[in-house]
């Protein structure tokens, strides 16, 4: 991940020209994820409703606070961080934490559906300097989300109907999905650096976005832990903290978005991966402690 940002930053001029590849990469990753989902085990619970509400409250809540304080660009950046759907890697992390995989998988699928439905109507209201009208932005955002969310969902269903054993491909293709993820991060980094250098932003202008992303990330993990306590504390913490930042970075990198707002979700990538590492370390320590306690 670090190498992706470094390479993208150094060779930003050439790599930024590959921005057209981003929706393709996201669609491939989500298709691999969706074909491996056992739909019979996707069982919505009442807690999923609270998780979905939590995502919207965090995203829109921080947006409203920053907008009321007079910082519209920071508000846009915090929205990208907080309103992002649950990451496709969330069930994997929860599995390592010995948690409820079905719960987090269901939350991941539902959150992407909600994001696809709400974002075309909400995002145009978030953008402070968009040149297009509201209805034009609604149509544009809807088309972009359809290409990266609806297409993979439909394609995965068709593949499972034509060739049911394809659902077993997902574990075997996890490294392929990882390669696409790293490739997308490289392109996203290049696009961000290219746009920021073109605008001449200073460190003083960018650090509030990074700090805001840290606050949103910490709020998500802590709020999720409290929401799911005691039985689903790790699951809900992951759902509210670990986000599909590649998707929101793609949205934040569009021409209608504010280039400076891009910094928030970029930094969020480091924040939620650091939180994941801490959770895995704590879980490993608990496991070792239980092993030592046994006679």
mmCIF file of C-alpha atoms in Angstrom:
data_model
loop_
_atom_site.group_PDB
_atom_site.id
_atom_site.type_symbol
_atom_site.label_atom_id
_atom_site.label_comp_id
_atom_site.label_asym_id
_atom_site.label_seq_id
_atom_site.Cartn_x
_atom_site.Cartn_y
_atom_site.Cartn_z
ATOM 1 C CA UNK A 1 0.000 0.000 0.000
ATOM 2 C CA UNK A 2 2.824 2.403 0.906
ATOM 3 C CA UNK A 3 4.668 1.495 -2.304
ATOM 4 C CA UNK A 4 1.500 2.240 -4.292
ATOM 5 C CA UNK A 5 1.324 5.767 -2.898
ATOM 6 C CA UNK A 6 5.042 6.371 -3.427
ATOM 7 C CA UNK A 7 5.039 5.136 -7.030
ATOM 8 C CA UNK A 8 1.833 6.998 -7.823
ATOM 9 C CA UNK A 9 3.281 10.186 -6.337
ATOM 10 C CA UNK A 10 6.604 9.988 -8.154
ATOM 11 C CA UNK A 11 5.205 9.086 -11.567
ATOM 12 C CA UNK A 12 1.948 10.975 -11.182
ATOM 13 C CA UNK A 13 2.031 12.646 -14.591
ATOM 14 C CA UNK A 14 2.035 9.398 -16.562
ATOM 15 C CA UNK A 15 0.012 7.225 -14.193
ATOM 16 C CA UNK A 16 -2.748 9.832 -13.801
ATOM 17 C CA UNK A 17 -3.512 9.302 -17.486
ATOM 18 C CA UNK A 18 -4.818 5.832 -16.491
ATOM 19 C CA UNK A 19 -7.704 7.266 -14.489
ATOM 20 C CA UNK A 20 -10.093 5.588 -16.950
ATOM 21 C CA UNK A 21 -9.048 2.239 -15.430
ATOM 22 C CA UNK A 22 -10.414 2.995 -11.923
ATOM 23 C CA UNK A 23 -14.060 1.948 -12.498
ATOM 24 C CA UNK A 24 -12.822 -1.212 -14.243
ATOM 25 C CA UNK A 25 -10.602 -2.144 -11.310
ATOM 26 C CA UNK A 26 -13.332 -1.503 -8.745
ATOM 27 C CA UNK A 27 -15.857 -3.509 -10.784
ATOM 28 C CA UNK A 28 -13.475 -6.477 -11.056
ATOM 29 C CA UNK A 29 -12.773 -6.481 -7.303
ATOM 30 C CA UNK A 30 -16.458 -6.332 -6.398
ATOM 31 C CA UNK A 31 -17.353 -9.022 -8.949
ATOM 32 C CA UNK A 32 -14.817 -11.380 -7.357
ATOM 33 C CA UNK A 33 -16.276 -10.571 -3.942
ATOM 34 C CA UNK A 34 -19.918 -10.960 -4.999
ATOM 35 C CA UNK A 35 -19.520 -14.326 -6.763
ATOM 36 C CA UNK A 36 -18.187 -15.816 -3.540
ATOM 37 C CA UNK A 37 -21.118 -14.689 -1.402
ATOM 38 C CA UNK A 38 -23.509 -17.410 -0.293
ATOM 39 C CA UNK A 39 -26.792 -15.518 -0.659
ATOM 40 C CA UNK A 40 -28.631 -18.088 1.484
ATOM 41 C CA UNK A 41 -26.523 -16.980 4.463
ATOM 42 C CA UNK A 42 -27.256 -13.292 4.005
ATOM 43 C CA UNK A 43 -29.745 -12.734 6.799
ATOM 44 C CA UNK A 44 -30.552 -9.106 7.622
ATOM 45 C CA UNK A 45 -31.025 -8.417 11.328
ATOM 46 C CA UNK A 46 -32.246 -5.403 13.241
ATOM 47 C CA UNK A 47 -28.637 -4.596 14.105
ATOM 48 C CA UNK A 48 -27.933 -4.115 10.397
ATOM 49 C CA UNK A 49 -30.414 -1.244 10.368
ATOM 50 C CA UNK A 50 -28.506 0.434 13.200
ATOM 51 C CA UNK A 51 -25.215 -0.126 11.384
ATOM 52 C CA UNK A 52 -26.571 1.475 8.202
ATOM 53 C CA UNK A 53 -27.982 4.389 10.196
ATOM 54 C CA UNK A 54 -24.648 4.719 11.990
ATOM 55 C CA UNK A 55 -22.776 5.062 8.695
ATOM 56 C CA UNK A 56 -25.141 7.796 7.506
ATOM 57 C CA UNK A 57 -25.108 9.618 10.860
ATOM 58 C CA UNK A 58 -21.305 9.670 10.945
ATOM 59 C CA UNK A 59 -20.970 10.767 7.322
ATOM 60 C CA UNK A 60 -23.679 13.424 7.343
ATOM 61 C CA UNK A 61 -23.032 14.403 10.967
ATOM 62 C CA UNK A 62 -19.395 15.358 10.451
ATOM 63 C CA UNK A 63 -20.310 16.977 7.147
ATOM 64 C CA UNK A 64 -22.924 19.149 8.873
ATOM 65 C CA UNK A 65 -20.565 20.125 11.720
ATOM 66 C CA UNK A 66 -17.823 21.242 9.338
ATOM 67 C CA UNK A 67 -20.274 23.040 7.037
ATOM 68 C CA UNK A 68 -21.852 24.908 9.971
ATOM 69 C CA UNK A 69 -18.369 25.863 11.176
ATOM 70 C CA UNK A 70 -17.724 27.454 7.780
ATOM 71 C CA UNK A 71 -15.420 24.851 6.209
ATOM 72 C CA UNK A 72 -17.243 23.510 3.121
ATOM 73 C CA UNK A 73 -14.223 21.701 1.607
ATOM 74 C CA UNK A 74 -13.450 19.966 4.895
ATOM 75 C CA UNK A 75 -17.139 19.038 5.120
ATOM 76 C CA UNK A 76 -16.975 17.420 1.676
ATOM 77 C CA UNK A 77 -13.825 15.517 2.661
ATOM 78 C CA UNK A 78 -15.374 14.208 5.882
ATOM 79 C CA UNK A 79 -18.447 13.058 3.991
ATOM 80 C CA UNK A 80 -16.292 10.899 1.715
ATOM 81 C CA UNK A 81 -14.699 9.358 4.812
ATOM 82 C CA UNK A 82 -17.791 8.757 6.911
ATOM 83 C CA UNK A 83 -20.466 7.864 4.354
ATOM 84 C CA UNK A 84 -18.409 5.245 2.492
ATOM 85 C CA UNK A 85 -19.888 1.730 2.472
ATOM 86 C CA UNK A 86 -18.360 -1.173 4.382
ATOM 87 C CA UNK A 87 -15.138 -2.456 2.817
ATOM 88 C CA UNK A 88 -15.165 -5.781 0.984
ATOM 89 C CA UNK A 89 -12.221 -6.825 3.185
ATOM 90 C CA UNK A 90 -14.308 -6.390 6.350
ATOM 91 C CA UNK A 91 -15.540 -10.038 6.478
ATOM 92 C CA UNK A 92 -11.941 -11.194 6.029
ATOM 93 C CA UNK A 93 -10.735 -9.191 9.025
ATOM 94 C CA UNK A 94 -13.711 -10.316 11.100
ATOM 95 C CA UNK A 95 -12.909 -13.917 10.222
ATOM 96 C CA UNK A 96 -9.362 -13.408 11.553
ATOM 97 C CA UNK A 97 -10.924 -11.927 14.691
ATOM 98 C CA UNK A 98 -13.093 -15.074 15.037
ATOM 99 C CA UNK A 99 -16.268 -13.029 14.568
ATOM 100 C CA UNK A 100 -19.575 -13.398 12.739
ATOM 101 C CA UNK A 101 -18.675 -13.458 9.035
ATOM 102 C CA UNK A 102 -22.296 -13.686 7.859
ATOM 103 C CA UNK A 103 -23.242 -10.551 9.796
ATOM 104 C CA UNK A 104 -20.433 -8.471 8.317
ATOM 105 C CA UNK A 105 -20.954 -9.832 4.800
ATOM 106 C CA UNK A 106 -24.624 -8.890 4.950
ATOM 107 C CA UNK A 107 -23.702 -5.429 6.266
ATOM 108 C CA UNK A 108 -21.193 -5.003 3.439
ATOM 109 C CA UNK A 109 -23.743 -5.864 0.730
ATOM 110 C CA UNK A 110 -26.502 -3.722 2.271
ATOM 111 C CA UNK A 111 -24.205 -0.719 2.756
ATOM 112 C CA UNK A 112 -23.185 -0.748 -0.915
ATOM 113 C CA UNK A 113 -26.841 -0.892 -1.937
ATOM 114 C CA UNK A 114 -27.714 2.055 0.317
ATOM 115 C CA UNK A 115 -24.710 4.037 -0.925
ATOM 116 C CA UNK A 116 -25.719 3.415 -4.539
ATOM 117 C CA UNK A 117 -29.294 4.588 -3.905
ATOM 118 C CA UNK A 118 -28.628 7.617 -1.692
ATOM 119 C CA UNK A 119 -25.365 9.062 -3.048
ATOM 120 C CA UNK A 120 -26.733 10.416 -6.354
ATOM 121 C CA UNK A 121 -29.189 12.577 -4.386
ATOM 122 C CA UNK A 122 -26.948 13.481 -1.414
ATOM 123 C CA UNK A 123 -23.545 14.028 -3.035
ATOM 124 C CA UNK A 124 -24.663 16.984 -5.223
ATOM 125 C CA UNK A 125 -25.699 18.766 -2.014
ATOM 126 C CA UNK A 126 -22.299 18.060 -0.444
ATOM 127 C CA UNK A 127 -20.199 19.570 -3.249
ATOM 128 C CA UNK A 128 -19.503 23.242 -2.484
ATOM 129 C CA UNK A 129 -18.174 24.378 -5.870
ATOM 130 C CA UNK A 130 -19.773 22.118 -8.468
ATOM 131 C CA UNK A 131 -20.328 23.811 -11.820
ATOM 132 C CA UNK A 132 -23.179 21.507 -12.839
ATOM 133 C CA UNK A 133 -26.785 21.772 -11.706
ATOM 134 C CA UNK A 134 -28.310 19.442 -9.129
ATOM 135 C CA UNK A 135 -30.177 17.203 -11.584
ATOM 136 C CA UNK A 136 -27.150 16.974 -13.871
ATOM 137 C CA UNK A 137 -25.012 15.858 -10.921
ATOM 138 C CA UNK A 138 -27.635 13.342 -9.811
ATOM 139 C CA UNK A 139 -27.571 11.736 -13.239
ATOM 140 C CA UNK A 140 -23.775 11.802 -13.470
ATOM 141 C CA UNK A 141 -23.190 10.265 -10.021
ATOM 142 C CA UNK A 142 -25.870 7.622 -10.657
ATOM 143 C CA UNK A 143 -24.225 6.597 -13.931
ATOM 144 C CA UNK A 144 -20.802 6.325 -12.318
ATOM 145 C CA UNK A 145 -22.071 4.279 -9.382
ATOM 146 C CA UNK A 146 -24.014 1.993 -11.695
ATOM 147 C CA UNK A 147 -20.829 1.174 -13.591
ATOM 148 C CA UNK A 148 -18.868 0.238 -10.463
ATOM 149 C CA UNK A 149 -21.628 -1.266 -8.278
ATOM 150 C CA UNK A 150 -24.638 -2.424 -10.308
ATOM 151 C CA UNK A 151 -22.627 -4.018 -13.115
ATOM 152 C CA UNK A 152 -20.585 -6.284 -10.776
ATOM 153 C CA UNK A 153 -23.746 -7.331 -8.916
ATOM 154 C CA UNK A 154 -25.597 -8.266 -12.117
ATOM 155 C CA UNK A 155 -22.527 -9.964 -13.614
ATOM 156 C CA UNK A 156 -21.950 -12.067 -10.494
ATOM 157 C CA UNK A 157 -25.588 -13.227 -10.500
ATOM 158 C CA UNK A 158 -25.375 -14.197 -14.173
ATOM 159 C CA UNK A 159 -22.112 -16.077 -13.622
ATOM 160 C CA UNK A 160 -23.606 -18.031 -10.724
ATOM 161 C CA UNK A 161 -26.670 -18.920 -12.810
ATOM 162 C CA UNK A 162 -24.653 -20.069 -15.811
ATOM 163 C CA UNK A 163 -21.865 -21.761 -13.855
ATOM 164 C CA UNK A 164 -22.764 -22.314 -10.152
ATOM 165 C CA UNK A 165 -19.299 -23.635 -9.167
ATOM 166 C CA UNK A 166 -17.893 -20.178 -9.954
ATOM 167 C CA UNK A 167 -18.660 -19.147 -6.352
ATOM 168 C CA UNK A 168 -15.609 -21.211 -5.394
ATOM 169 C CA UNK A 169 -13.423 -18.922 -7.475
ATOM 170 C CA UNK A 170 -13.466 -16.083 -4.933
ATOM 171 C CA UNK A 171 -10.935 -17.583 -2.452
ATOM 172 C CA UNK A 172 -8.637 -18.576 -5.321
ATOM 173 C CA UNK A 173 -8.786 -15.088 -6.842
ATOM 174 C CA UNK A 174 -8.128 -13.138 -3.634
ATOM 175 C CA UNK A 175 -4.571 -12.333 -4.751
ATOM 176 C CA UNK A 176 -5.920 -11.091 -8.083
ATOM 177 C CA UNK A 177 -8.336 -8.834 -6.217
ATOM 178 C CA UNK A 178 -5.447 -7.559 -4.073
ATOM 179 C CA UNK A 179 -3.433 -6.708 -7.197
ATOM 180 C CA UNK A 180 -6.347 -4.712 -8.619
ATOM 181 C CA UNK A 181 -6.698 -2.914 -5.270
ATOM 182 C CA UNK A 182 -3.014 -1.956 -5.198
ATOM 183 C CA UNK A 183 -3.209 -0.859 -8.829
ATOM 184 C CA UNK A 184 -6.203 1.354 -8.091
ATOM 185 C CA UNK A 185 -4.431 2.917 -5.104
ATOM 186 C CA UNK A 186 -1.447 3.718 -7.326
ATOM 187 C CA UNK A 187 -3.655 5.450 -9.896
ATOM 188 C CA UNK A 188 -5.642 7.251 -7.202
ATOM 189 C CA UNK A 189 -2.411 8.493 -5.600
ATOM 190 C CA UNK A 190 -1.139 9.735 -8.957
ATOM 191 C CA UNK A 191 -4.407 11.544 -9.732
ATOM 192 C CA UNK A 192 -4.434 13.160 -6.304
ATOM 193 C CA UNK A 193 -0.836 14.387 -6.505
ATOM 194 C CA UNK A 194 -1.375 15.623 -10.053
ATOM 195 C CA UNK A 195 -4.434 17.638 -9.121
ATOM 196 C CA UNK A 196 -2.984 18.985 -5.865
ATOM 197 C CA UNK A 197 0.238 20.147 -7.544
ATOM 198 C CA UNK A 198 -1.794 21.805 -10.282
ATOM 199 C CA UNK A 199 -3.723 23.760 -7.636
ATOM 200 C CA UNK A 200 -0.635 24.518 -5.493
ATOM 201 C CA UNK A 201 -2.101 23.433 -2.130
ATOM 202 C CA UNK A 202 0.123 23.881 0.916
ATOM 203 C CA UNK A 203 0.621 21.588 3.901
ATOM 204 C CA UNK A 204 -1.370 24.038 6.000
ATOM 205 C CA UNK A 205 -4.367 23.580 3.723
ATOM 206 C CA UNK A 206 -4.120 19.783 3.712
ATOM 207 C CA UNK A 207 -3.525 18.870 7.349
ATOM 208 C CA UNK A 208 -7.138 19.616 8.479
ATOM 209 C CA UNK A 209 -8.343 16.996 5.974
ATOM 210 C CA UNK A 210 -5.927 14.414 7.377
ATOM 211 C CA UNK A 211 -6.817 15.224 10.985
ATOM 212 C CA UNK A 212 -10.523 15.125 10.163
ATOM 213 C CA UNK A 213 -10.133 11.681 8.576
ATOM 214 C CA UNK A 214 -8.422 10.439 11.742
ATOM 215 C CA UNK A 215 -11.289 11.731 13.910
ATOM 216 C CA UNK A 216 -13.952 10.178 11.644
ATOM 217 C CA UNK A 217 -12.111 6.851 11.594
ATOM 218 C CA UNK A 218 -11.709 6.724 15.375
ATOM 219 C CA UNK A 219 -15.360 7.696 15.839
ATOM 220 C CA UNK A 220 -16.491 4.891 13.540
ATOM 221 C CA UNK A 221 -14.519 2.150 15.269
ATOM 222 C CA UNK A 222 -15.405 3.313 18.797
ATOM 223 C CA UNK A 223 -19.095 3.938 18.006
ATOM 224 C CA UNK A 224 -19.369 0.540 16.320
ATOM 225 C CA UNK A 225 -17.799 -1.154 19.342
ATOM 226 C CA UNK A 226 -20.330 0.490 21.661
ATOM 227 C CA UNK A 227 -23.221 -0.194 19.281
ATOM 228 C CA UNK A 228 -22.520 -3.921 19.013
ATOM 229 C CA UNK A 229 -21.478 -4.496 22.631
ATOM 230 C CA UNK A 230 -21.238 -7.214 23.884
ATOM 231 C CA UNK A 231 -21.952 -9.868 21.219
ATOM 232 C CA UNK A 232 -21.224 -7.967 18.003
ATOM 233 C CA UNK A 233 -18.704 -5.403 19.205
ATOM 234 C CA UNK A 234 -15.928 -6.400 16.807
ATOM 235 C CA UNK A 235 -18.302 -6.864 13.883
ATOM 236 C CA UNK A 236 -20.013 -3.480 14.277
ATOM 237 C CA UNK A 237 -16.707 -1.764 14.973
ATOM 238 C CA UNK A 238 -15.370 -3.058 11.676
ATOM 239 C CA UNK A 239 -18.555 -2.136 9.789
ATOM 240 C CA UNK A 240 -18.505 1.477 10.977
ATOM 241 C CA UNK A 241 -14.737 1.899 10.810
ATOM 242 C CA UNK A 242 -13.435 -0.056 7.834
ATOM 243 C CA UNK A 243 -14.712 1.595 4.658
ATOM 244 C CA UNK A 244 -14.527 1.081 0.903
ATOM 245 C CA UNK A 245 -12.224 4.054 0.493
ATOM 246 C CA UNK A 246 -11.232 3.011 -3.027
ATOM 247 C CA UNK A 247 -14.822 3.686 -4.105
ATOM 248 C CA UNK A 248 -15.082 7.063 -2.371
ATOM 249 C CA UNK A 249 -11.615 8.041 -3.603
ATOM 250 C CA UNK A 250 -12.886 7.343 -7.095
ATOM 251 C CA UNK A 251 -15.853 9.642 -6.463
ATOM 252 C CA UNK A 252 -13.634 12.288 -4.834
ATOM 253 C CA UNK A 253 -11.332 12.216 -7.857
ATOM 254 C CA UNK A 254 -14.002 13.255 -10.351
ATOM 255 C CA UNK A 255 -13.936 16.658 -12.030
ATOM 256 C CA UNK A 256 -17.015 17.830 -10.135
ATOM 257 C CA UNK A 257 -15.343 17.181 -6.741
ATOM 258 C CA UNK A 258 -12.985 19.539 -4.897
ATOM 259 C CA UNK A 259 -9.356 18.367 -5.317
ATOM 260 C CA UNK A 260 -8.377 19.328 -1.773
ATOM 261 C CA UNK A 261 -11.178 17.166 -0.322
ATOM 262 C CA UNK A 262 -9.371 14.159 -1.818
ATOM 263 C CA UNK A 263 -6.805 14.262 1.013
ATOM 264 C CA UNK A 264 -9.297 13.067 3.648
ATOM 265 C CA UNK A 265 -10.160 9.644 2.218
ATOM 266 C CA UNK A 266 -6.510 9.133 1.181
ATOM 267 C CA UNK A 267 -5.407 9.502 4.799
ATOM 268 C CA UNK A 268 -8.374 7.403 5.942
ATOM 269 C CA UNK A 269 -6.776 4.412 4.176
ATOM 270 C CA UNK A 270 -3.856 4.584 6.610
ATOM 271 C CA UNK A 271 -6.136 5.170 9.596
ATOM 272 C CA UNK A 272 -8.429 2.178 9.156
ATOM 273 C CA UNK A 273 -5.582 -0.175 8.270
ATOM 274 C CA UNK A 274 -3.760 0.914 11.424
ATOM 275 C CA UNK A 275 -6.920 0.224 13.428
ATOM 276 C CA UNK A 276 -7.182 -3.218 11.824
ATOM 277 C CA UNK A 277 -3.590 -3.999 12.793
ATOM 278 C CA UNK A 278 -4.282 -2.962 16.404
ATOM 279 C CA UNK A 279 -7.438 -5.088 16.588
ATOM 280 C CA UNK A 280 -5.633 -8.124 15.183
ATOM 281 C CA UNK A 281 -2.753 -7.615 17.629
ATOM 282 C CA UNK A 282 -5.163 -7.382 20.572
ATOM 283 C CA UNK A 283 -7.035 -10.481 19.419
ATOM 284 C CA UNK A 284 -3.745 -12.359 19.125
ATOM 285 C CA UNK A 285 -2.741 -11.312 22.621
ATOM 286 C CA UNK A 286 -6.096 -12.496 24.009
ATOM 287 C CA UNK A 287 -5.672 -15.843 22.249
ATOM 288 C CA UNK A 288 -2.164 -16.293 23.654
ATOM 289 C CA UNK A 289 -3.442 -15.364 27.101
ATOM 290 C CA UNK A 290 -6.168 -18.005 26.903
ATOM 291 C CA UNK A 291 -3.633 -20.590 25.778
ATOM 292 C CA UNK A 292 -1.330 -19.821 28.700
ATOM 293 C CA UNK A 293 -4.249 -20.017 31.119
ATOM 294 C CA UNK A 294 -5.029 -23.606 30.138
ATOM 295 C CA UNK A 295 -3.354 -26.259 32.304
#
